[in-house]
CSV table of C-alpha atoms in Angstrom, one decimal:
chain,number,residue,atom,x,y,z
O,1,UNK,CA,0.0,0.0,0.0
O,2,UNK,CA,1.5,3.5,-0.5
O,3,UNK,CA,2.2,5.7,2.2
O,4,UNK,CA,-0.6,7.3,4.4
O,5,UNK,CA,-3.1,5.2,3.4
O,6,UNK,CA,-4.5,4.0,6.4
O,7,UNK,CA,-5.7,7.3,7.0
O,8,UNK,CA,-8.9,5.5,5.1
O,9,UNK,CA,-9.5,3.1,7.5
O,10,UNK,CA,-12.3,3.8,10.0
O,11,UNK,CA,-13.7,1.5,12.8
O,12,UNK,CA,-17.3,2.5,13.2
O,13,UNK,CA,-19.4,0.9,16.3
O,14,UNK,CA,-22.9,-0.6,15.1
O,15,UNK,CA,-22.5,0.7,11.1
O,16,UNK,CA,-20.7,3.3,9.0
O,17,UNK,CA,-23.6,6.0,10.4
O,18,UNK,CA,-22.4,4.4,14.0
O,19,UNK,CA,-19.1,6.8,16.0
O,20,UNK,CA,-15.6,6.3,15.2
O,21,UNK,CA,-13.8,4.5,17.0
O,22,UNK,CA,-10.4,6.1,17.6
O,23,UNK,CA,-7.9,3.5,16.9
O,24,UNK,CA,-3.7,3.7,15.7
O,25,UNK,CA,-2.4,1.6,12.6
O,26,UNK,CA,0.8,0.5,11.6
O,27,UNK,CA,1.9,-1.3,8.3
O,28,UNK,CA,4.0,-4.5,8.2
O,29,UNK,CA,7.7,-3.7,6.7
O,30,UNK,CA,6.6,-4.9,3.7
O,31,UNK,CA,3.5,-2.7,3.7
O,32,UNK,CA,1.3,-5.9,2.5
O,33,UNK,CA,-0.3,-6.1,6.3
O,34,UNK,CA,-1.9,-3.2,8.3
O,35,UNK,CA,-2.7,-3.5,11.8
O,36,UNK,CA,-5.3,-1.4,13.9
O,37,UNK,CA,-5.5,-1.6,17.3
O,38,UNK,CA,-8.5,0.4,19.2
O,39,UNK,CA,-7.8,3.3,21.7
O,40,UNK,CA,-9.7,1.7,24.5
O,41,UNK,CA,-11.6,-2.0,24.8
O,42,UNK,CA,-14.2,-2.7,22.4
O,43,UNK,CA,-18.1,-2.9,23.7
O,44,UNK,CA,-19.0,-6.6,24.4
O,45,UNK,CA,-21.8,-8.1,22.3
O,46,UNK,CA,-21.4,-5.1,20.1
O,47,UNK,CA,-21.2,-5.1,16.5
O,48,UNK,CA,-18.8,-3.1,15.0
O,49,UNK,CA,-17.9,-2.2,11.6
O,50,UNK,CA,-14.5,-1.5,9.3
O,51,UNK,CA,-14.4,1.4,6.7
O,52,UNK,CA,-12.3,1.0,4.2
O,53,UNK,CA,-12.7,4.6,2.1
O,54,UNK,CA,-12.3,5.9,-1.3
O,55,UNK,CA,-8.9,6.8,-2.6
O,56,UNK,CA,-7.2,4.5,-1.2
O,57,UNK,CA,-3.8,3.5,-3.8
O,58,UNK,CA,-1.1,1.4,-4.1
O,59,UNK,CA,2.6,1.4,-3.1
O,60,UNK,CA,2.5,2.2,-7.5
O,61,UNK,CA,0.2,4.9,-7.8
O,62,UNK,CA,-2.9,2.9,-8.9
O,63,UNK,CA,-6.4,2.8,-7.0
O,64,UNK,CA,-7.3,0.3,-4.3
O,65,UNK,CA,-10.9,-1.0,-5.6
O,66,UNK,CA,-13.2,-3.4,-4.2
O,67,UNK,CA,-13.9,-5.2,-7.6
């Protein structure tokens, strides 16, 4: 992944209309692996949801899509 990009990752509790969870992220040395870890215990029995946003490009310069 090219740099920065996990700026487009959001945790969300519930859905995407659901608060942000604030959470940090670091990439693998080989930037194929991101890791987020939440700012404070998850909610049990509480469904929570991952954003992964628009814009979002490769360690090359092309876009991330879902297709």
């Amino acid at each position: 992944m090219g740099a920065g990009m996990e700026q487009y990752v959001d945790l969300h509790m519930g859905d995407l209309s659901g608060a942000e969870v604030a959470m940090s992220c670091a990439w693998s040395a080989d930037r194929t692996q991101l890791t987020c870890t939440p700012g404070s215990p998850l909610a049990p029995r509480t469904p929570y949801a991952i954003h992964l946003g628009g814009g979002m490009m490769s360690a090359g310069g092309v876009a991330v899509t879902t297709a």
